Amino acid sequence: MFVWDGEGAVGRWRARMPELSTACQAFRGTVAAKVVICKPGDPEAKGLVERFHDYLERAFLPGRVFTSPTDFNAQLGEWLVIANHRQHRVLGCRPADRIEADKAAMLPLSPVEPTTGWRTHARLPRDHYVRLDANDYSVHPAAVGRHIEVVADLARVRVWCAGRLVADHDRIWAKHQTISDPAHLAAAKAMRRNRFDVVTLPTQVEVQQRPLTDYDALIDIDGPVA
């Protein structure tokens, strides 16, 4: 069972009924789990989610520095081992003493892994960059003007073109960043240089020039004076 704090990416209440997003429905169906969306204005239910966040803010985050989401998860995993062996007043025991009983009551997960991450299709623009979550990632310029597939998860951003990998970057969680692969920049520079090298002067077209006397004869400029 998943208990969610009414976030729009997961679902919402509509006409007094919970309505899950399409992506959440697919995820829930694959793992055979139930999703409970907290009702608006229900502080007791929403407190189940917010209480754990508050506990992390007070007991885990102070004084820590994180270099990446992977580093955050690694530090959190180490800290949870310690935290779960502390006596909790509400539980009346240590969380580590309850884990085996909780596992025994759980059903096994589906053998089919759910689809996660982001996937989109587009045509690569001339600047050979794709935008994901307010950040720009470079793509090999050989794919400019062609259809590409952008596949991203929490750690990587990859771009494919006709079955060929044309970009592979670490996922950046800051906003408004430009991430450039040096190989992509060098390829773009070489392609621009090669394009300028093949530019030639336009072909000179010979145009016949008629003698001015032909025009004089046409308008009879030398005819008799009236």
PDB file of C-alpha atoms in Angstrom:
ATOM      1  CA  MET A   1       0.000   0.000   0.000  1.00  0.00           C
ATOM      2  CA  PHE A   2       1.188   3.509  -0.882  1.00  0.00           C
ATOM      3  CA  VAL A   3      -0.095   6.487   1.124  1.00  0.00           C
ATOM      4  CA  TRP A   4       0.301   9.725  -0.822  1.00  0.00           C
ATOM      5  CA  ASP A   5      -0.115  13.324   0.215  1.00  0.00           C
ATOM      6  CA  GLY A   6      -2.341  14.396  -2.682  1.00  0.00           C
ATOM      7  CA  GLU A   7       0.471  15.270  -5.108  1.00  0.00           C
ATOM      8  CA  GLY A   8      -0.792  15.968  -8.626  1.00  0.00           C
ATOM      9  CA  ALA A   9       1.706  13.623 -10.286  1.00  0.00           C
ATOM     10  CA  VAL A  10       0.129  10.681  -8.456  1.00  0.00           C
ATOM     11  CA  GLY A  11      -3.536  11.604  -8.318  1.00  0.00           C
ATOM     12  CA  ARG A  12      -6.165  13.948  -6.975  1.00  0.00           C
ATOM     13  CA  TRP A  13      -9.646  14.055  -5.508  1.00  0.00           C
ATOM     14  CA  ARG A  14     -12.326  14.776  -8.081  1.00  0.00           C
ATOM     15  CA  ALA A  15     -16.046  14.818  -7.343  1.00  0.00           C
ATOM     16  CA  ARG A  16     -15.209  13.365  -3.904  1.00  0.00           C
ATOM     17  CA  MET A  17     -13.506  10.371  -5.503  1.00  0.00           C
ATOM     18  CA  PRO A  18      -9.757   9.678  -5.766  1.00  0.00           C
ATOM     19  CA  GLU A  19      -8.484   9.750  -9.341  1.00  0.00           C
ATOM     20  CA  LEU A  20      -5.000   8.390 -10.066  1.00  0.00           C
ATOM     21  CA  SER A  21      -2.855   9.617 -12.930  1.00  0.00           C
ATOM     22  CA  THR A  22      -2.265   7.310 -15.898  1.00  0.00           C
ATOM     23  CA  ALA A  23       1.374   6.715 -14.962  1.00  0.00           C
ATOM     24  CA  CYS A  24       0.440   5.924 -11.357  1.00  0.00           C
ATOM     25  CA  GLN A  25      -2.273   3.508 -12.493  1.00  0.00           C
ATOM     26  CA  ALA A  26       0.252   1.635 -14.636  1.00  0.00           C
ATOM     27  CA  PHE A  27       2.769   1.485 -11.781  1.00  0.00           C
ATOM     28  CA  ARG A  28       0.160   0.353  -9.247  1.00  0.00           C
ATOM     29  CA  GLY A  29      -1.161  -2.335 -11.561  1.00  0.00           C
ATOM     30  CA  THR A  30       2.287  -3.767 -12.263  1.00  0.00           C
ATOM     31  CA  VAL A  31       3.326  -4.066  -8.608  1.00  0.00           C
ATOM     32  CA  ALA A  32      -0.216  -5.044  -7.494  1.00  0.00           C
ATOM     33  CA  ALA A  33      -0.382  -2.369  -4.811  1.00  0.00           C
ATOM     34  CA  LYS A  34      -3.091  -0.122  -3.428  1.00  0.00           C
ATOM     35  CA  VAL A  35      -2.696   3.650  -3.501  1.00  0.00           C
ATOM     36  CA  VAL A  36      -4.380   5.778  -0.840  1.00  0.00           C
ATOM     37  CA  ILE A  37      -4.534   9.516  -1.562  1.00  0.00           C
ATOM     38  CA  CYS A  38      -5.031  11.661   1.506  1.00  0.00           C
ATOM     39  CA  LYS A  39      -8.187  13.748   1.426  1.00  0.00           C
ATOM     40  CA  PRO A  40      -7.875  17.534   1.244  1.00  0.00           C
ATOM     41  CA  GLY A  41      -8.195  19.162   4.641  1.00  0.00           C
ATOM     42  CA  ASP A  42      -7.520  15.927   6.538  1.00  0.00           C
ATOM     43  CA  PRO A  43      -4.546  16.776   8.781  1.00  0.00           C
ATOM     44  CA  GLU A  44      -4.572  13.432  10.587  1.00  0.00           C
ATOM     45  CA  ALA A  45      -4.165  11.418   7.382  1.00  0.00           C
ATOM     46  CA  LYS A  46      -1.667  13.825   5.847  1.00  0.00           C
ATOM     47  CA  GLY A  47       0.252  13.783   9.101  1.00  0.00           C
ATOM     48  CA  LEU A  48       1.188  10.150   8.446  1.00  0.00           C
ATOM     49  CA  VAL A  49       3.268  11.340   5.515  1.00  0.00           C
ATOM     50  CA  GLU A  50       4.429  14.662   6.901  1.00  0.00           C
ATOM     51  CA  ARG A  51       5.493  13.243  10.271  1.00  0.00           C
ATOM     52  CA  PHE A  52       8.242  11.154   8.682  1.00  0.00           C
ATOM     53  CA  HIS A  53       9.428  14.131   6.630  1.00  0.00           C
ATOM     54  CA  ASP A  54       9.558  16.223   9.793  1.00  0.00           C
ATOM     55  CA  TYR A  55      11.536  13.486  11.546  1.00  0.00           C
ATOM     56  CA  LEU A  56      14.119  13.497   8.743  1.00  0.00           C
ATOM     57  CA  GLU A  57      14.401  17.290   8.832  1.00  0.00           C
ATOM     58  CA  ARG A  58      15.039  17.292  12.570  1.00  0.00           C
ATOM     59  CA  ALA A  59      17.156  14.164  13.038  1.00  0.00           C
ATOM     60  CA  PHE A  60      18.869  13.463   9.708  1.00  0.00           C
ATOM     61  CA  LEU A  61      19.405  16.625   7.644  1.00  0.00           C
ATOM     62  CA  PRO A  62      21.048  19.070  10.113  1.00  0.00           C
ATOM     63  CA  GLY A  63      24.792  19.404   9.556  1.00  0.00           C
ATOM     64  CA  ARG A  64      24.926  17.178   6.474  1.00  0.00           C
ATOM     65  CA  VAL A  65      26.223  18.047   3.010  1.00  0.00           C
ATOM     66  CA  PHE A  66      25.211  16.104  -0.103  1.00  0.00           C
ATOM     67  CA  THR A  67      27.028  16.033  -3.417  1.00  0.00           C
ATOM     68  CA  SER A  68      24.331  14.222  -5.413  1.00  0.00           C
ATOM     69  CA  PRO A  69      21.048  12.302  -5.025  1.00  0.00           C
ATOM     70  CA  THR A  70      23.119   9.099  -4.888  1.00  0.00           C
ATOM     71  CA  ASP A  71      25.130  10.507  -1.992  1.00  0.00           C
ATOM     72  CA  PHE A  72      21.893  11.544  -0.255  1.00  0.00           C
ATOM     73  CA  ASN A  73      20.455   8.025  -0.551  1.00  0.00           C
ATOM     74  CA  ALA A  74      23.713   6.455   0.636  1.00  0.00           C
ATOM     75  CA  GLN A  75      23.851   8.648   3.749  1.00  0.00           C
ATOM     76  CA  LEU A  76      20.158   8.081   4.413  1.00  0.00           C
ATOM     77  CA  GLY A  77      20.608   4.305   4.199  1.00  0.00           C
ATOM     78  CA  GLU A  78      23.456   4.395   6.716  1.00  0.00           C
ATOM     79  CA  TRP A  79      21.488   6.631   9.061  1.00  0.00           C
ATOM     80  CA  LEU A  80      18.342   4.460   8.910  1.00  0.00           C
ATOM     81  CA  VAL A  81      20.313   1.471  10.197  1.00  0.00           C
ATOM     82  CA  ILE A  82      21.090   3.489  13.321  1.00  0.00           C
ATOM     83  CA  ALA A  83      17.650   5.110  13.613  1.00  0.00           C
ATOM     84  CA  ASN A  84      15.783   1.805  13.324  1.00  0.00           C
ATOM     85  CA  HIS A  85      17.665   0.420  16.330  1.00  0.00           C
ATOM     86  CA  ARG A  86      16.535   3.242  18.608  1.00  0.00           C
ATOM     87  CA  GLN A  87      13.643   2.802  21.006  1.00  0.00           C
ATOM     88  CA  HIS A  88      10.536   4.617  19.704  1.00  0.00           C
ATOM     89  CA  ARG A  89       8.005   5.866  22.216  1.00  0.00           C
ATOM     90  CA  VAL A  90       5.021   5.523  19.863  1.00  0.00           C
ATOM     91  CA  LEU A  91       5.894   1.957  18.847  1.00  0.00           C
ATOM     92  CA  GLY A  92       7.013   0.920  22.289  1.00  0.00           C
ATOM     93  CA  CYS A  93       9.954  -0.927  20.744  1.00  0.00           C
ATOM     94  CA  ARG A  94      12.679  -0.573  18.148  1.00  0.00           C
ATOM     95  CA  PRO A  95      11.565  -0.526  14.476  1.00  0.00           C
ATOM     96  CA  ALA A  96      14.166  -3.212  13.770  1.00  0.00           C
ATOM     97  CA  ASP A  97      12.243  -5.522  16.118  1.00  0.00           C
ATOM     98  CA  ARG A  98       9.094  -5.143  14.003  1.00  0.00           C
ATOM     99  CA  ILE A  99      10.549  -5.577  10.533  1.00  0.00           C
ATOM    100  CA  GLU A 100      10.331  -9.374  10.416  1.00  0.00           C
ATOM    101  CA  ALA A 101       6.664  -9.355  11.442  1.00  0.00           C
ATOM    102  CA  ASP A 102       5.931  -6.690   8.834  1.00  0.00           C
ATOM    103  CA  LYS A 103       7.711  -8.684   6.130  1.00  0.00           C
ATOM    104  CA  ALA A 104       5.709 -11.785   6.997  1.00  0.00           C
ATOM    105  CA  ALA A 105       2.474  -9.871   6.390  1.00  0.00           C
ATOM    106  CA  MET A 106       3.620  -8.531   3.016  1.00  0.00           C
ATOM    107  CA  LEU A 107       2.915 -10.075  -0.365  1.00  0.00           C
ATOM    108  CA  PRO A 108       5.791 -10.639  -2.807  1.00  0.00           C
ATOM    109  CA  LEU A 109       6.266  -8.073  -5.553  1.00  0.00           C
ATOM    110  CA  SER A 110       5.348  -8.848  -9.119  1.00  0.00           C
ATOM    111  CA  PRO A 111       8.167 -10.509 -11.126  1.00  0.00           C
ATOM    112  CA  VAL A 112       7.551  -7.912 -13.857  1.00  0.00           C
ATOM    113  CA  GLU A 113       9.341  -4.657 -13.123  1.00  0.00           C
ATOM    114  CA  PRO A 114       7.224  -1.511 -13.558  1.00  0.00           C
ATOM    115  CA  THR A 115       8.121   1.069 -16.160  1.00  0.00           C
ATOM    116  CA  THR A 116       9.766   4.048 -14.508  1.00  0.00           C
ATOM    117  CA  GLY A 117      11.448   7.251 -15.609  1.00  0.00           C
ATOM    118  CA  TRP A 118      10.691   9.581 -18.505  1.00  0.00           C
ATOM    119  CA  ARG A 119      10.495   8.813 -22.204  1.00  0.00           C
ATOM    120  CA  THR A 120       9.709  11.256 -25.006  1.00  0.00           C
ATOM    121  CA  HIS A 121      10.194  11.628 -28.754  1.00  0.00           C
ATOM    122  CA  ALA A 122      11.185  14.772 -30.645  1.00  0.00           C
ATOM    123  CA  ARG A 123      13.152  16.096 -33.590  1.00  0.00           C
ATOM    124  CA  LEU A 124      16.612  17.344 -32.601  1.00  0.00           C
ATOM    125  CA  PRO A 125      16.868  21.119 -33.219  1.00  0.00           C
ATOM    126  CA  ARG A 126      19.825  22.831 -34.856  1.00  0.00           C
ATOM    127  CA  ASP A 127      21.446  23.752 -31.539  1.00  0.00           C
ATOM    128  CA  HIS A 128      21.712  19.941 -30.805  1.00  0.00           C
ATOM    129  CA  TYR A 129      20.409  20.258 -27.218  1.00  0.00           C
ATOM    130  CA  VAL A 130      17.379  18.664 -25.540  1.00  0.00           C
ATOM    131  CA  ARG A 131      15.615  20.096 -22.497  1.00  0.00           C
ATOM    132  CA  LEU A 132      14.581  18.001 -19.515  1.00  0.00           C
ATOM    133  CA  ASP A 133      13.303  19.401 -16.236  1.00  0.00           C
ATOM    134  CA  ALA A 134      14.556  22.944 -17.009  1.00  0.00           C
ATOM    135  CA  ASN A 135      18.068  21.733 -17.956  1.00  0.00           C
ATOM    136  CA  ASP A 136      19.659  21.468 -21.426  1.00  0.00           C
ATOM    137  CA  TYR A 137      21.677  18.379 -22.401  1.00  0.00           C
ATOM    138  CA  SER A 138      23.867  18.185 -25.510  1.00  0.00           C
ATOM    139  CA  VAL A 139      23.340  15.574 -28.235  1.00  0.00           C
ATOM    140  CA  HIS A 140      25.737  14.553 -30.997  1.00  0.00           C
ATOM    141  CA  PRO A 141      25.110  17.043 -33.837  1.00  0.00           C
ATOM    142  CA  ALA A 142      24.971  14.231 -36.407  1.00  0.00           C
ATOM    143  CA  ALA A 143      21.384  13.700 -35.227  1.00  0.00           C
ATOM    144  CA  VAL A 144      20.256  17.281 -35.991  1.00  0.00           C
ATOM    145  CA  GLY A 145      16.945  17.276 -37.835  1.00  0.00           C
ATOM    146  CA  ARG A 146      16.303  13.594 -37.125  1.00  0.00           C
ATOM    147  CA  HIS A 147      13.800  11.953 -34.781  1.00  0.00           C
ATOM    148  CA  ILE A 148      15.286  11.095 -31.383  1.00  0.00           C
ATOM    149  CA  GLU A 149      14.086   9.348 -28.233  1.00  0.00           C
ATOM    150  CA  VAL A 150      14.974  10.835 -24.844  1.00  0.00           C
ATOM    151  CA  VAL A 151      15.065   8.281 -22.019  1.00  0.00           C
ATOM    152  CA  ALA A 152      15.758   9.510 -18.480  1.00  0.00           C
ATOM    153  CA  ASP A 153      15.648   8.149 -14.965  1.00  0.00           C
ATOM    154  CA  LEU A 154      16.805   9.452 -11.597  1.00  0.00           C
ATOM    155  CA  ALA A 155      20.477   8.972 -12.487  1.00  0.00           C
ATOM    156  CA  ARG A 156      21.000   9.205 -16.265  1.00  0.00           C
ATOM    157  CA  VAL A 157      19.744  11.058 -19.343  1.00  0.00           C
ATOM    158  CA  ARG A 158      20.208   9.140 -22.594  1.00  0.00           C
ATOM    159  CA  VAL A 159      19.242  10.015 -26.153  1.00  0.00           C
ATOM    160  CA  TRP A 160      18.806   7.465 -28.947  1.00  0.00           C
ATOM    161  CA  CYS A 161      18.576   7.996 -32.700  1.00  0.00           C
ATOM    162  CA  ALA A 162      17.748   5.093 -35.032  1.00  0.00           C
ATOM    163  CA  GLY A 163      18.836   2.628 -32.356  1.00  0.00           C
ATOM    164  CA  ARG A 164      22.171   4.401 -31.755  1.00  0.00           C
ATOM    165  CA  LEU A 165      23.129   6.112 -28.495  1.00  0.00           C
ATOM    166  CA  VAL A 166      23.880   9.765 -29.308  1.00  0.00           C
ATOM    167  CA  ALA A 167      23.983  11.213 -25.763  1.00  0.00           C
ATOM    168  CA  ASP A 168      24.598   9.895 -22.258  1.00  0.00           C
ATOM    169  CA  HIS A 169      24.728  12.330 -19.309  1.00  0.00           C
ATOM    170  CA  ASP A 170      24.471  12.265 -15.535  1.00  0.00           C
ATOM    171  CA  ARG A 171      21.084  13.593 -14.429  1.00  0.00           C
ATOM    172  CA  ILE A 172      21.486  17.094 -13.002  1.00  0.00           C
ATOM    173  CA  TRP A 173      19.074  18.124 -10.241  1.00  0.00           C
ATOM    174  CA  ALA A 174      19.878  21.830 -10.226  1.00  0.00           C
ATOM    175  CA  LYS A 175      17.744  24.066 -12.434  1.00  0.00           C
ATOM    176  CA  HIS A 176      18.624  26.083 -15.554  1.00  0.00           C
ATOM    177  CA  GLN A 177      21.914  24.286 -16.229  1.00  0.00           C
ATOM    178  CA  THR A 178      23.552  23.536 -19.595  1.00  0.00           C
ATOM    179  CA  ILE A 179      25.345  20.188 -19.725  1.00  0.00           C
ATOM    180  CA  SER A 180      27.696  19.747 -22.686  1.00  0.00           C
ATOM    181  CA  ASP A 181      29.690  16.703 -23.750  1.00  0.00           C
ATOM    182  CA  PRO A 182      33.129  17.841 -25.050  1.00  0.00           C
ATOM    183  CA  ALA A 183      32.866  15.276 -27.853  1.00  0.00           C
ATOM    184  CA  HIS A 184      29.584  16.832 -29.000  1.00  0.00           C
ATOM    185  CA  LEU A 185      31.083  20.331 -29.013  1.00  0.00           C
ATOM    186  CA  ALA A 186      34.119  19.157 -30.984  1.00  0.00           C
ATOM    187  CA  ALA A 187      31.910  17.380 -33.524  1.00  0.00           C
ATOM    188  CA  ALA A 188      29.734  20.472 -33.954  1.00  0.00           C
ATOM    189  CA  LYS A 189      32.819  22.655 -34.478  1.00  0.00           C
ATOM    190  CA  ALA A 190      34.218  20.237 -37.077  1.00  0.00           C
ATOM    191  CA  MET A 191      30.898  20.094 -38.924  1.00  0.00           C
ATOM    192  CA  ARG A 192      30.721  23.896 -39.073  1.00  0.00           C
ATOM    193  CA  ARG A 193      34.298  24.113 -40.337  1.00  0.00           C
ATOM    194  CA  ASN A 194      33.679  21.480 -43.022  1.00  0.00           C
ATOM    195  CA  ARG A 195      30.560  23.301 -44.125  1.00  0.00           C
ATOM    196  CA  PHE A 196      32.454  26.560 -44.595  1.00  0.00           C
ATOM    197  CA  ASP A 197      35.209  24.764 -46.508  1.00  0.00           C
ATOM    198  CA  VAL A 198      32.820  23.513 -49.177  1.00  0.00           C
ATOM    199  CA  VAL A 199      31.195  26.898 -49.711  1.00  0.00           C
ATOM    200  CA  THR A 200      32.304  28.252 -53.137  1.00  0.00           C
ATOM    201  CA  LEU A 201      31.803  31.498 -54.926  1.00  0.00           C
ATOM    202  CA  PRO A 202      28.696  31.669 -57.081  1.00  0.00           C
ATOM    203  CA  THR A 203      29.178  30.839 -60.746  1.00  0.00           C
ATOM    204  CA  GLN A 204      29.645  33.902 -62.928  1.00  0.00           C
ATOM    205  CA  VAL A 205      26.912  34.037 -65.555  1.00  0.00           C
ATOM    206  CA  GLU A 206      27.866  35.671 -68.846  1.00  0.00           C
ATOM    207  CA  VAL A 207      25.297  38.221 -69.975  1.00  0.00           C
ATOM    208  CA  GLN A 208      25.300  39.490 -73.549  1.00  0.00           C
ATOM    209  CA  GLN A 209      25.981  43.215 -73.812  1.00  0.00           C
ATOM    210  CA  ARG A 210      24.445  44.897 -76.826  1.00  0.00           C
ATOM    211  CA  PRO A 211      26.135  47.896 -78.455  1.00  0.00           C
ATOM    212  CA  LEU A 212      24.527  51.212 -77.555  1.00  0.00           C
ATOM    213  CA  THR A 213      24.063  51.967 -81.266  1.00  0.00           C
ATOM    214  CA  ASP A 214      21.439  49.220 -81.414  1.00  0.00           C
ATOM    215  CA  TYR A 215      19.330  51.130 -78.887  1.00  0.00           C
ATOM    216  CA  ASP A 216      19.896  54.377 -80.797  1.00  0.00           C
ATOM    217  CA  ALA A 217      18.620  52.749 -83.974  1.00  0.00           C
ATOM    218  CA  LEU A 218      15.644  51.247 -82.132  1.00  0.00           C
ATOM    219  CA  ILE A 219      14.359  54.607 -80.932  1.00  0.00           C
ATOM    220  CA  ASP A 220      15.613  56.424 -84.050  1.00  0.00           C
ATOM    221  CA  ILE A 221      17.631  58.812 -81.969  1.00  0.00           C
ATOM    222  CA  ASP A 222      19.577  59.961 -85.046  1.00  0.00           C
ATOM    223  CA  GLY A 223      16.460  60.575 -87.185  1.00  0.00           C
ATOM    224  CA  PRO A 224      15.531  63.897 -88.835  1.00  0.00           C
ATOM    225  CA  VAL A 225      14.839  66.824 -86.561  1.00  0.00           C
ATOM    226  CA  ALA A 226      11.290  68.161 -86.762  1.00  0.00           C
TER     227      ALA A 226
END
